């Protein structure tokens, strides 16, 4: 399972997102590798799930993989709630 | 003695290894697995070398810029792009930058622990950029060695505590009290934008009711935007300069085609640098956060500006366009007032202008967003030009730092450096003391206002 956190540059807010996702994974008892990427590279980088903001999710919708849109980058609860269904779908 | 000599001269003087060592210490502190530790350390060192490769491409692409602006307008031409100047500066001040970055983070931790201003600055690239500003400005003024790193670390730690504290009253309005602060070194621009919004925004509706066409999405791809702007700028400048000015560079080829390819090379250089920065920060930022959580668990993390974009996406676009207009207007007055010709850099205008729009909108609706970001555009044109004279040899490299705080902090440090080493120490201690006091007063007030509204926020990220 590979999760890609995406923002404009690939090291600012996506880094924040990555740290929150890693905390959420720990809390949920799930394992996955989380890496950051900029919007340009994210179009081609291998991943199972993309986590990003609403503006970027429109640009990545043609990837054909689940995209999780986040409003508050530090809200672990929001990310847990949105990631859980993705994991459940994968495990089916 | 031989061993110590080897460590100091062969390892600590190599900036890439020094940054790798910082990552290694961080990974060990977080008790990561052996494979994670080795990969993380190696990737950080690789990232630093990639940064240098990108710098080479950028220097090549910027070579004709000076000649074109000189021939066309008889001015010194500069494109403010943090990534470019930081990568170039590492060649001369790499080791000093790395030590200042580590020292500055330590000072930030101590201040957050001891004063009411409990903010941990986690925007790694901005810590890195500000450390570079300080290393360059102090080094160019002849302050070197231990004094350079102590003064640089004190300044970096103080401003990375103070700026999030000063912005926070406005930040809470933007995010509706979400448990994080803003850690971004264009904070002066955001404070100004918020105050302008307060002044002009009476009865102005929010930007978020405006329907923005969906096809503006490409604006968010900063690499594409940067390259496009450089192509347009280079072609305009090449036409203004004429084929003669470029003949020595173009090797007998068509001068417009040459300018076009150099503009694209600039974008390629930025892409390489961004990859390097990404690899350096991938380990450092989580390490910084892990260490901070252990030392100041009740602090707020101060995060990068796009974390505010989700709260007002339309204001970002409005702010970007306004800021760019401000940059273009002020570009035309730079020559007449005797400053360098500052060509608008897309990266600073998008991120700084967009965030200024978000802050202006939060305090003064559409009018606040437009006018606040417009003034931000003036600021990020004039301040980078004023900073140039403090950058020594790097001031001649046709690029500079783009954001307001890099400018004013660099100018203050450079001005103090004229007092000699003893005077510099005294001035730094006094000013940093005042800054910490100001940050503490604002933080206590912000906290008081919060308690009256009956909502606590001591959540650690």
Coordinates of C-alpha atoms in Angstrom, one line a residue:
Chain A
X1 CA 0.0 0.0 0.0
X2 CA 1.5 3.3 -1.1
X3 CA 0.0 6.6 -0.1
X4 CA 1.0 9.8 -1.9
X5 CA 0.5 13.2 -0.1
X6 CA 0.4 16.0 -2.8
X7 CA 0.8 19.7 -2.7
X8 CA 2.1 22.4 -5.2
X9 CA 5.8 22.0 -4.3
X10 CA 5.9 18.6 -2.8
X11 CA 7.6 19.5 0.5
X12 CA 5.5 22.1 2.4
X13 CA 2.0 21.3 3.2
X14 CA 2.3 17.8 1.8
X15 CA 4.9 17.2 4.4
X16 CA 2.4 18.2 7.1
X17 CA -0.1 15.9 5.5
X18 CA 2.4 13.0 5.5
X19 CA 3.0 13.4 9.2
X20 CA -0.7 13.5 10.0
X21 CA -1.3 10.5 7.8
X22 CA 1.4 8.5 9.5
X23 CA -0.1 9.3 12.9
X24 CA -3.6 8.3 11.6
X25 CA -2.2 5.0 10.3
X26 CA -0.6 4.3 13.6
X27 CA -3.9 5.0 15.4
X28 CA -5.8 2.8 13.0
X29 CA -3.2 0.0 13.2
X30 CA -2.7 0.0 9.5
X31 CA 0.7 0.0 7.7
X32 CA 1.5 1.9 4.5
X33 CA 4.4 3.8 3.0
X34 CA 3.6 7.6 2.8
X35 CA 5.6 9.9 0.5
X36 CA 5.2 13.4 -0.7
X37 CA 5.0 14.7 -4.2
X38 CA 4.4 17.9 -6.2
X39 CA 1.4 18.2 -8.5
X40 CA 3.5 17.8 -11.6
X41 CA 5.1 14.5 -10.5
X42 CA 2.0 13.1 -8.9
X43 CA 0.4 12.6 -12.3
X44 CA 2.8 9.8 -13.0
X45 CA 4.1 8.6 -9.7
X46 CA 3.1 5.1 -8.6
X47 CA 0.6 5.1 -5.8
X48 CA -2.5 3.2 -4.4
X49 CA -4.1 6.3 -2.8
X50 CA -3.6 10.0 -3.2
X51 CA -4.3 12.4 -0.3
X52 CA -4.5 16.1 -1.2
X53 CA -6.6 19.3 -1.1
X54 CA -9.7 19.8 -3.1
X55 CA -8.0 22.1 -5.7
X56 CA -5.5 19.4 -6.6
X57 CA -7.9 16.5 -6.5
X58 CA -9.6 17.9 -9.7
X59 CA -6.3 17.8 -11.5
X60 CA -5.5 14.2 -10.5
X61 CA -9.0 12.7 -11.0
X62 CA -7.9 11.0 -14.3
X63 CA -5.4 8.8 -12.4
X64 CA -8.1 6.2 -11.7
X65 CA -7.0 5.6 -8.1
X66 CA -8.8 6.7 -5.0
X67 CA -8.3 10.3 -4.1
X68 CA -8.9 11.5 -0.5
X69 CA -9.5 15.3 -0.3
X70 CA -8.6 16.9 3.0
X71 CA -9.6 20.4 4.3
X72 CA -7.6 20.6 7.6
X73 CA -4.1 19.1 7.1
X74 CA -3.5 18.6 10.8
X75 CA -6.9 17.0 11.7
X76 CA -6.0 13.4 12.4
X77 CA -9.7 12.5 12.9
X78 CA -10.7 13.8 9.5
X79 CA -7.9 11.8 7.8
X80 CA -8.7 8.6 9.7
X81 CA -12.4 8.9 8.8
X82 CA -11.6 9.4 5.1
X83 CA -8.8 6.8 4.9
X84 CA -10.7 4.0 6.6
X85 CA -13.2 3.3 3.8
X86 CA -10.2 3.2 1.3
X87 CA -8.5 0.5 3.4
X88 CA -11.7 -1.5 3.7
X89 CA -12.2 -1.4 0.0
X90 CA -8.6 -2.6 -0.6
X91 CA -9.0 -5.5 1.8
X92 CA -12.2 -6.8 0.2
Chain B
X1 CA 43.8 15.0 17.8
X2 CA 44.1 13.5 14.3
X3 CA 40.6 12.1 14.5
X4 CA 39.0 15.4 15.6
X5 CA 41.0 17.2 12.8
X6 CA 39.6 14.8 10.3
X7 CA 36.0 15.2 11.5
X8 CA 36.2 19.0 11.5
X9 CA 38.1 19.4 8.2
X10 CA 36.8 16.5 6.1
X11 CA 33.2 16.0 7.4
X12 CA 31.9 19.1 9.1
X13 CA 33.2 21.3 6.3
X14 CA 31.3 19.3 3.7
X15 CA 27.8 20.8 3.7
X16 CA 26.2 17.7 2.3
X17 CA 27.6 15.5 5.0
X18 CA 26.7 18.0 7.7
X19 CA 23.1 18.0 6.6
X20 CA 23.2 14.2 6.4
X21 CA 24.5 14.2 9.9
X22 CA 21.6 16.3 11.1
X23 CA 19.2 13.9 9.5
X24 CA 21.1 11.0 11.1
X25 CA 20.8 12.5 14.5
X26 CA 17.1 13.1 14.0
X27 CA 16.5 9.6 12.8
X28 CA 18.4 8.1 15.8
X29 CA 16.4 10.4 18.1
X30 CA 13.2 9.1 16.7
X31 CA 14.5 5.5 17.1
X32 CA 13.9 4.6 13.5
X33 CA 14.8 1.1 12.2
X34 CA 18.4 0.6 10.8
X35 CA 17.2 0.4 7.2
X36 CA 15.1 3.6 7.6
X37 CA 18.1 5.4 9.2
X38 CA 20.5 4.4 6.4
X39 CA 18.1 5.3 3.6
X40 CA 17.1 8.5 5.2
X41 CA 20.6 9.7 5.8
X42 CA 21.8 8.8 2.3
X43 CA 18.8 10.4 0.7
X44 CA 19.4 13.6 2.5
X45 CA 23.1 13.7 1.4
X46 CA 22.0 12.9 -2.2
X47 CA 19.4 15.6 -2.0
X48 CA 22.1 18.2 -1.2
X49 CA 24.2 17.2 -4.1
X50 CA 21.2 17.3 -6.4
X51 CA 20.6 20.9 -5.2
X52 CA 24.1 21.7 -6.4
X53 CA 23.3 20.2 -9.8
X54 CA 20.2 22.3 -10.1
X55 CA 22.2 25.4 -9.2
X56 CA 24.5 24.8 -12.1
X57 CA 21.6 24.6 -14.6
X58 CA 20.1 27.8 -13.1
X59 CA 23.3 29.8 -13.3
X60 CA 23.6 28.8 -17.0
X61 CA 20.0 29.8 -17.7
X62 CA 20.3 33.2 -15.9
X63 CA 23.6 34.2 -17.7
X64 CA 21.9 36.0 -20.6
X65 CA 19.3 37.7 -18.3
X66 CA 21.8 40.3 -17.0
X67 CA 23.0 41.1 -20.5
X68 CA 19.5 41.4 -21.9
X69 CA 18.2 43.8 -19.2
X70 CA 21.5 45.8 -19.4
X71 CA 21.2 46.2 -23.2
X72 CA 17.5 46.8 -23.3
X73 CA 16.9 49.0 -20.2
X74 CA 20.4 49.8 -18.8
X75 CA 19.5 48.3 -15.5
X76 CA 20.5 45.4 -13.3
X77 CA 17.9 42.7 -13.9
X78 CA 16.9 40.2 -11.2
X79 CA 14.3 37.4 -10.9
X80 CA 13.6 36.7 -7.2
X81 CA 13.4 32.9 -6.8
X82 CA 14.4 31.5 -3.4
X83 CA 15.1 28.0 -4.6
X84 CA 17.6 29.4 -7.2
X85 CA 19.6 31.7 -4.9
X86 CA 19.6 29.2 -2.1
X87 CA 21.0 26.4 -4.3
X88 CA 23.7 28.8 -5.7
X89 CA 24.6 30.1 -2.2
X90 CA 25.3 26.6 -0.8
X91 CA 28.5 26.5 -2.9
X92 CA 30.0 29.3 -0.7
X93 CA 28.1 29.0 2.5
X94 CA 26.8 25.4 2.7
X95 CA 28.3 24.4 6.0
X96 CA 27.4 27.7 7.7
X97 CA 23.8 27.4 6.5
X98 CA 23.4 23.9 7.9
X99 CA 24.7 24.9 11.3
X100 CA 22.6 28.0 11.5
X101 CA 19.5 26.0 10.6
X102 CA 20.2 23.5 13.4
X103 CA 21.1 26.3 15.9
X104 CA 18.0 28.3 14.9
X105 CA 15.7 25.3 15.4
X106 CA 17.2 24.8 18.9
X107 CA 16.7 28.5 19.8
X108 CA 13.1 28.2 18.5
X109 CA 12.6 25.2 20.8
X110 CA 14.1 26.9 23.8
X111 CA 11.9 30.0 23.3
X112 CA 8.8 28.0 22.8
X113 CA 9.6 26.1 26.0
X114 CA 10.3 29.2 28.1
X115 CA 8.1 32.0 26.8
X116 CA 4.3 32.3 26.1
X117 CA 5.0 32.3 22.4
X118 CA 4.6 28.5 22.0
X119 CA 5.1 28.0 18.2
X120 CA 7.3 25.4 16.5
X121 CA 8.4 26.5 13.0
X122 CA 8.0 23.3 10.9
X123 CA 8.3 24.7 7.4
X124 CA 11.6 23.1 6.7
X125 CA 12.4 24.8 3.4
X126 CA 11.8 28.3 4.9
X127 CA 14.1 27.5 7.9
X128 CA 16.7 26.4 5.3
X129 CA 16.2 29.6 3.2
X130 CA 16.3 32.0 6.2
X131 CA 19.5 30.2 7.4
X132 CA 20.9 30.8 3.9
X133 CA 20.0 34.6 4.0
X134 CA 21.7 34.9 7.4
X135 CA 24.8 32.9 6.4
X136 CA 25.2 35.0 3.2
X137 CA 24.5 38.4 4.7
X138 CA 26.8 37.9 7.7
X139 CA 29.5 36.1 5.7
X140 CA 29.5 38.8 3.0
X141 CA 29.9 41.4 5.8
X142 CA 33.0 39.6 7.0
X143 CA 31.5 37.9 10.0
X144 CA 32.7 34.3 9.9
X145 CA 33.1 31.1 12.0
X146 CA 31.5 30.8 15.4
X147 CA 30.2 34.3 15.5
X148 CA 28.4 33.8 12.2
X149 CA 26.6 30.7 13.4
X150 CA 25.7 32.1 16.8
X151 CA 24.3 35.4 15.5
X152 CA 22.6 33.6 12.6
X153 CA 21.1 30.9 14.9
X154 CA 19.8 33.6 17.3
X155 CA 18.2 35.6 14.5
X156 CA 16.7 32.5 12.9
X157 CA 15.3 31.1 16.2
X158 CA 13.9 34.5 17.2
X159 CA 12.1 35.3 13.9
X160 CA 10.8 31.7 13.6
X161 CA 9.2 32.2 17.0
X162 CA 8.1 35.8 16.5
X163 CA 6.5 35.7 13.0
X164 CA 4.0 32.9 13.7
X165 CA 3.1 34.6 17.0
X166 CA 2.4 38.0 15.3
X167 CA 0.4 36.4 12.5
X168 CA -1.6 34.2 14.8
X169 CA -4.4 36.6 15.7
X170 CA -5.2 36.9 12.0
X171 CA -4.5 33.2 11.3
X172 CA -7.3 32.2 13.8
X173 CA -9.7 34.2 11.7
X174 CA -8.6 32.4 8.5
X175 CA -8.8 28.8 9.8
X176 CA -11.6 29.3 12.3
X177 CA -9.3 28.4 15.2
X178 CA -7.8 25.2 13.8
X179 CA -5.0 24.0 16.0
X180 CA -2.0 25.2 13.9
X181 CA -0.2 28.4 13.3
X182 CA 1.4 29.9 10.1
X183 CA 5.1 29.2 9.6
X184 CA 6.0 31.1 6.4
X185 CA 8.5 33.9 6.0
X186 CA 6.3 36.3 4.1
X187 CA 4.5 37.0 7.4
X188 CA 5.1 40.8 7.1
X189 CA 3.1 40.7 3.9
X190 CA 0.2 38.8 5.6
X191 CA 0.1 41.2 8.5
X192 CA 0.0 44.2 6.2
X193 CA -2.6 42.5 4.0
X194 CA -4.8 41.7 7.1
X195 CA -4.5 45.3 8.4
X196 CA -5.4 46.7 4.9
X197 CA -8.4 44.3 4.8
X198 CA -9.5 45.6 8.2
X199 CA -9.2 49.2 6.9
X200 CA -11.0 48.9 3.6
X201 CA -13.2 45.8 4.0
X202 CA -16.4 47.3 5.5
X203 CA -19.4 45.4 4.2
X204 CA -17.3 43.7 1.5
X205 CA -18.5 40.1 0.7
X206 CA -16.2 37.1 0.8
X207 CA -14.3 36.0 -2.3
X208 CA -15.7 32.5 -1.9
X209 CA -19.0 33.5 -3.5
X210 CA -17.2 34.2 -6.8
X211 CA -17.3 31.3 -9.3
X212 CA -13.8 30.6 -10.5
X213 CA -13.6 28.7 -13.8
X214 CA -12.4 25.2 -13.2
X215 CA -9.8 25.4 -16.0
X216 CA -7.6 27.8 -13.9
X217 CA -6.2 24.7 -12.3
X218 CA -2.9 24.9 -14.2
X219 CA -2.1 28.0 -12.1
X220 CA -1.4 25.7 -9.2
X221 CA 1.3 23.9 -11.0
X222 CA 4.1 26.3 -10.1
X223 CA 6.7 24.7 -12.2
X224 CA 4.7 25.1 -15.4
X225 CA 3.8 28.7 -14.3
X226 CA 7.4 29.6 -13.6
X227 CA 8.6 28.2 -17.0
X228 CA 5.8 29.9 -18.9
X229 CA 6.6 33.3 -17.3
X230 CA 10.2 32.9 -18.0
X231 CA 9.5 32.1 -21.6
X232 CA 7.4 35.3 -22.0
X233 CA 9.9 37.4 -20.0
X234 CA 12.9 36.2 -21.9
X235 CA 11.3 36.7 -25.3
X236 CA 10.2 40.3 -24.4
X237 CA 13.7 41.0 -23.0
X238 CA 15.4 39.4 -26.0
X239 CA 13.4 41.6 -28.4
X240 CA 14.2 44.7 -26.3
X241 CA 17.9 43.9 -26.2
X242 CA 18.2 43.0 -29.9
X243 CA 20.3 40.2 -31.5
X244 CA 23.6 42.0 -30.9
X245 CA 23.3 41.7 -27.1
X246 CA 22.9 37.9 -27.3
X247 CA 25.2 37.1 -30.1
X248 CA 28.1 36.2 -27.8
X249 CA 25.9 33.6 -26.0
X250 CA 23.9 32.2 -28.9
X251 CA 26.9 30.8 -30.8
X252 CA 25.7 32.0 -34.1
X253 CA 22.1 30.6 -33.6
X254 CA 18.9 32.6 -33.7
X255 CA 18.8 34.9 -30.6
X256 CA 15.1 34.4 -29.9
X257 CA 15.4 30.6 -30.0
X258 CA 18.4 30.8 -27.7
X259 CA 16.4 33.0 -25.2
X260 CA 13.4 30.5 -25.5
X261 CA 15.6 27.5 -24.7
X262 CA 17.3 29.3 -21.7
X263 CA 13.9 30.1 -20.3
X264 CA 13.0 26.4 -20.4
X265 CA 16.3 25.5 -18.9
X266 CA 15.5 27.8 -16.0
X267 CA 12.3 25.7 -15.4
X268 CA 14.4 22.5 -15.6
X269 CA 16.9 23.8 -13.1
X270 CA 14.1 24.7 -10.6
X271 CA 12.6 21.2 -11.0
X272 CA 16.0 19.7 -10.1
X273 CA 16.4 22.0 -7.1
X274 CA 12.9 21.2 -5.9
X275 CA 13.7 17.5 -6.1
X276 CA 16.8 18.1 -4.0
X277 CA 14.9 20.1 -1.4
X278 CA 12.2 17.4 -1.2
X279 CA 14.9 14.8 -0.5
X280 CA 16.6 16.9 2.2
X281 CA 13.4 17.7 4.0
X282 CA 11.8 14.3 3.8
X283 CA 13.8 13.2 6.9
X284 CA 14.5 16.6 8.6
X285 CA 11.0 17.9 9.1
X286 CA 9.5 14.8 10.8
X287 CA 12.7 14.6 12.9
X288 CA 12.2 18.2 13.9
X289 CA 8.6 17.5 14.7
X290 CA 9.4 14.4 16.8
X291 CA 12.0 16.3 18.8
X292 CA 9.7 19.3 19.3
X293 CA 6.9 17.0 20.5
X294 CA 9.2 15.7 23.2
X295 CA 10.4 19.1 24.4
X296 CA 7.4 21.3 24.0
X297 CA 4.4 19.0 23.8
X298 CA 1.8 21.9 24.2
X299 CA 3.2 24.0 21.4
X300 CA 1.3 24.8 18.2
X301 CA 3.0 23.7 14.9
X302 CA 3.7 26.6 12.5
X303 CA 3.1 25.3 9.1
X304 CA 3.5 26.2 5.4
X305 CA 1.1 28.7 3.8
X306 CA -0.9 26.3 1.5
X307 CA -2.4 24.8 4.6
X308 CA -4.6 28.0 4.6
X309 CA -5.5 27.6 0.9
X310 CA -8.2 25.1 1.7
X311 CA -10.1 27.6 3.8
X312 CA -10.5 30.1 0.9
X313 CA -9.5 28.6 -2.5
X314 CA -10.9 31.5 -4.5
X315 CA -9.1 34.1 -2.4
X316 CA -5.8 32.3 -3.5
X317 CA -6.5 33.0 -7.2
X318 CA -7.7 36.6 -6.5
X319 CA -4.6 37.2 -4.4
X320 CA -2.2 35.7 -6.9
X321 CA -3.5 37.9 -9.7
X322 CA -3.6 41.1 -7.5
X323 CA -0.1 40.4 -6.2
X324 CA 1.2 39.9 -9.7
X325 CA -0.4 43.2 -10.9
X326 CA 1.3 44.9 -7.9
X327 CA 4.6 43.3 -9.0
X328 CA 4.3 44.5 -12.6
X329 CA 3.3 48.0 -11.5
X330 CA 6.2 48.4 -9.1
X331 CA 8.6 46.8 -11.6
X332 CA 8.2 50.0 -13.7
X333 CA 9.1 52.3 -10.9
X334 CA 12.3 50.4 -9.8
X335 CA 14.5 52.0 -12.4
X336 CA 13.4 55.6 -11.8
X337 CA 14.0 55.2 -8.0
X338 CA 17.5 53.8 -8.7
X339 CA 16.9 50.1 -7.8
X340 CA 17.4 46.9 -9.7
X341 CA 14.7 45.8 -12.2
X342 CA 12.8 43.1 -10.3
X343 CA 11.1 40.8 -12.7
X344 CA 8.1 39.2 -11.0
X345 CA 8.9 35.6 -9.8
X346 CA 5.9 33.3 -10.2
X347 CA 6.6 31.2 -7.1
X348 CA 6.7 34.1 -4.6
X349 CA 3.7 35.8 -6.3
X350 CA 1.6 32.6 -6.3
X351 CA 2.3 31.5 -2.7
X352 CA 2.8 34.9 -1.0
X353 CA 0.1 36.7 -3.1
X354 CA -2.3 33.8 -2.7
X355 CA -1.9 33.7 1.1
X356 CA -2.1 37.5 1.3
X357 CA -5.4 37.1 -0.5
X358 CA -6.6 34.6 2.0
X359 CA -5.7 36.9 4.9
X360 CA -7.1 40.0 3.3
X361 CA -10.3 38.2 2.6
X362 CA -10.6 37.0 6.2
X363 CA -10.3 40.5 7.6
X364 CA -11.9 42.5 4.7
X365 CA -13.7 40.4 2.1
X366 CA -13.1 40.9 -1.6
X367 CA -11.8 44.4 -1.2
X368 CA -9.4 43.2 1.5
X369 CA -8.2 40.3 -0.7
X370 CA -7.6 42.5 -3.8
X371 CA -5.9 45.5 -2.1
X372 CA -4.0 43.5 0.6
X373 CA -2.5 41.2 -2.1
X374 CA -1.8 44.2 -4.3
X375 CA 0.3 45.8 -1.6
X376 CA 2.0 42.5 -0.9
X377 CA 3.0 42.6 -4.6
X378 CA 4.6 46.0 -4.0
X379 CA 6.4 44.7 -0.9
X380 CA 7.8 41.6 -2.6
X381 CA 9.2 43.7 -5.4
X382 CA 10.8 46.6 -3.4
X383 CA 12.1 44.6 -0.4
X384 CA 14.1 42.0 -2.5
X385 CA 15.7 45.0 -4.4
X386 CA 16.7 46.6 -1.1
X387 CA 18.2 43.3 0.1
X388 CA 20.5 42.9 -2.9
X389 CA 23.3 45.2 -1.6
X390 CA 23.7 43.0 1.5
X391 CA 24.2 39.8 -0.4
X392 CA 27.8 40.5 -1.4
X393 CA 28.9 38.6 -4.6
X394 CA 25.6 36.7 -4.7
X395 CA 23.8 40.1 -5.2
X396 CA 25.2 40.0 -8.7
X397 CA 23.8 36.6 -9.6
X398 CA 20.5 37.9 -11.2
X399 CA 18.3 36.1 -8.6
X400 CA 17.5 36.9 -5.0
X401 CA 15.2 36.0 -2.1
X402 CA 11.5 36.7 -2.9
X403 CA 9.6 37.0 0.4
X404 CA 9.3 40.0 2.8
X405 CA 10.8 38.4 5.9
X406 CA 13.9 37.2 4.2
X407 CA 14.4 40.8 3.0
X408 CA 13.9 42.6 6.3
X409 CA 15.7 40.1 8.4
X410 CA 18.7 40.1 6.0
X411 CA 18.7 43.9 5.9
X412 CA 18.7 44.2 9.7
X413 CA 21.4 41.6 10.1
X414 CA 23.5 43.2 7.4
X415 CA 23.1 46.6 8.9
X416 CA 24.1 45.4 12.4
X417 CA 27.2 43.7 10.9
X418 CA 28.6 47.1 10.1
X419 CA 29.1 47.7 13.8
X420 CA 31.9 45.1 14.0
X421 CA 31.7 41.8 15.9
X422 CA 31.2 43.2 19.4
X423 CA 28.7 45.8 18.3
X424 CA 26.9 43.1 16.3
X425 CA 26.5 40.8 19.4
X426 CA 25.1 43.7 21.5
X427 CA 22.7 44.8 18.8
X428 CA 21.5 41.2 18.1
X429 CA 20.9 40.5 21.8
X430 CA 18.9 43.8 22.3
X431 CA 16.8 43.4 19.1
X432 CA 16.2 39.6 19.6
X433 CA 15.2 40.4 23.2
X434 CA 12.7 43.0 22.0
X435 CA 11.4 40.6 19.4
X436 CA 10.9 37.8 22.0
X437 CA 9.1 40.3 24.3
X438 CA 6.8 41.4 21.4
X439 CA 6.0 37.8 20.5
X440 CA 5.2 37.0 24.2
X441 CA 2.9 40.0 24.6
X442 CA 1.0 39.2 21.4
X443 CA 0.8 35.5 22.4
X444 CA -0.6 36.3 25.9
X445 CA -3.2 38.7 24.4
X446 CA -4.2 36.1 21.7
X447 CA -4.6 33.5 24.4
X448 CA -6.7 35.9 26.6
X449 CA -9.0 36.7 23.7
X450 CA -9.4 33.0 23.1
X451 CA -10.2 32.2 26.8
X452 CA -12.9 34.9 26.7
X453 CA -14.4 33.1 23.7
X454 CA -14.3 30.0 25.8
X455 CA -12.3 27.7 23.5
X456 CA -9.0 26.1 24.4
X457 CA -6.4 25.2 21.8
X458 CA -3.5 23.4 23.5
X459 CA -3.6 20.6 21.0
X460 CA -0.3 19.3 19.8
X461 CA -0.1 18.3 16.2

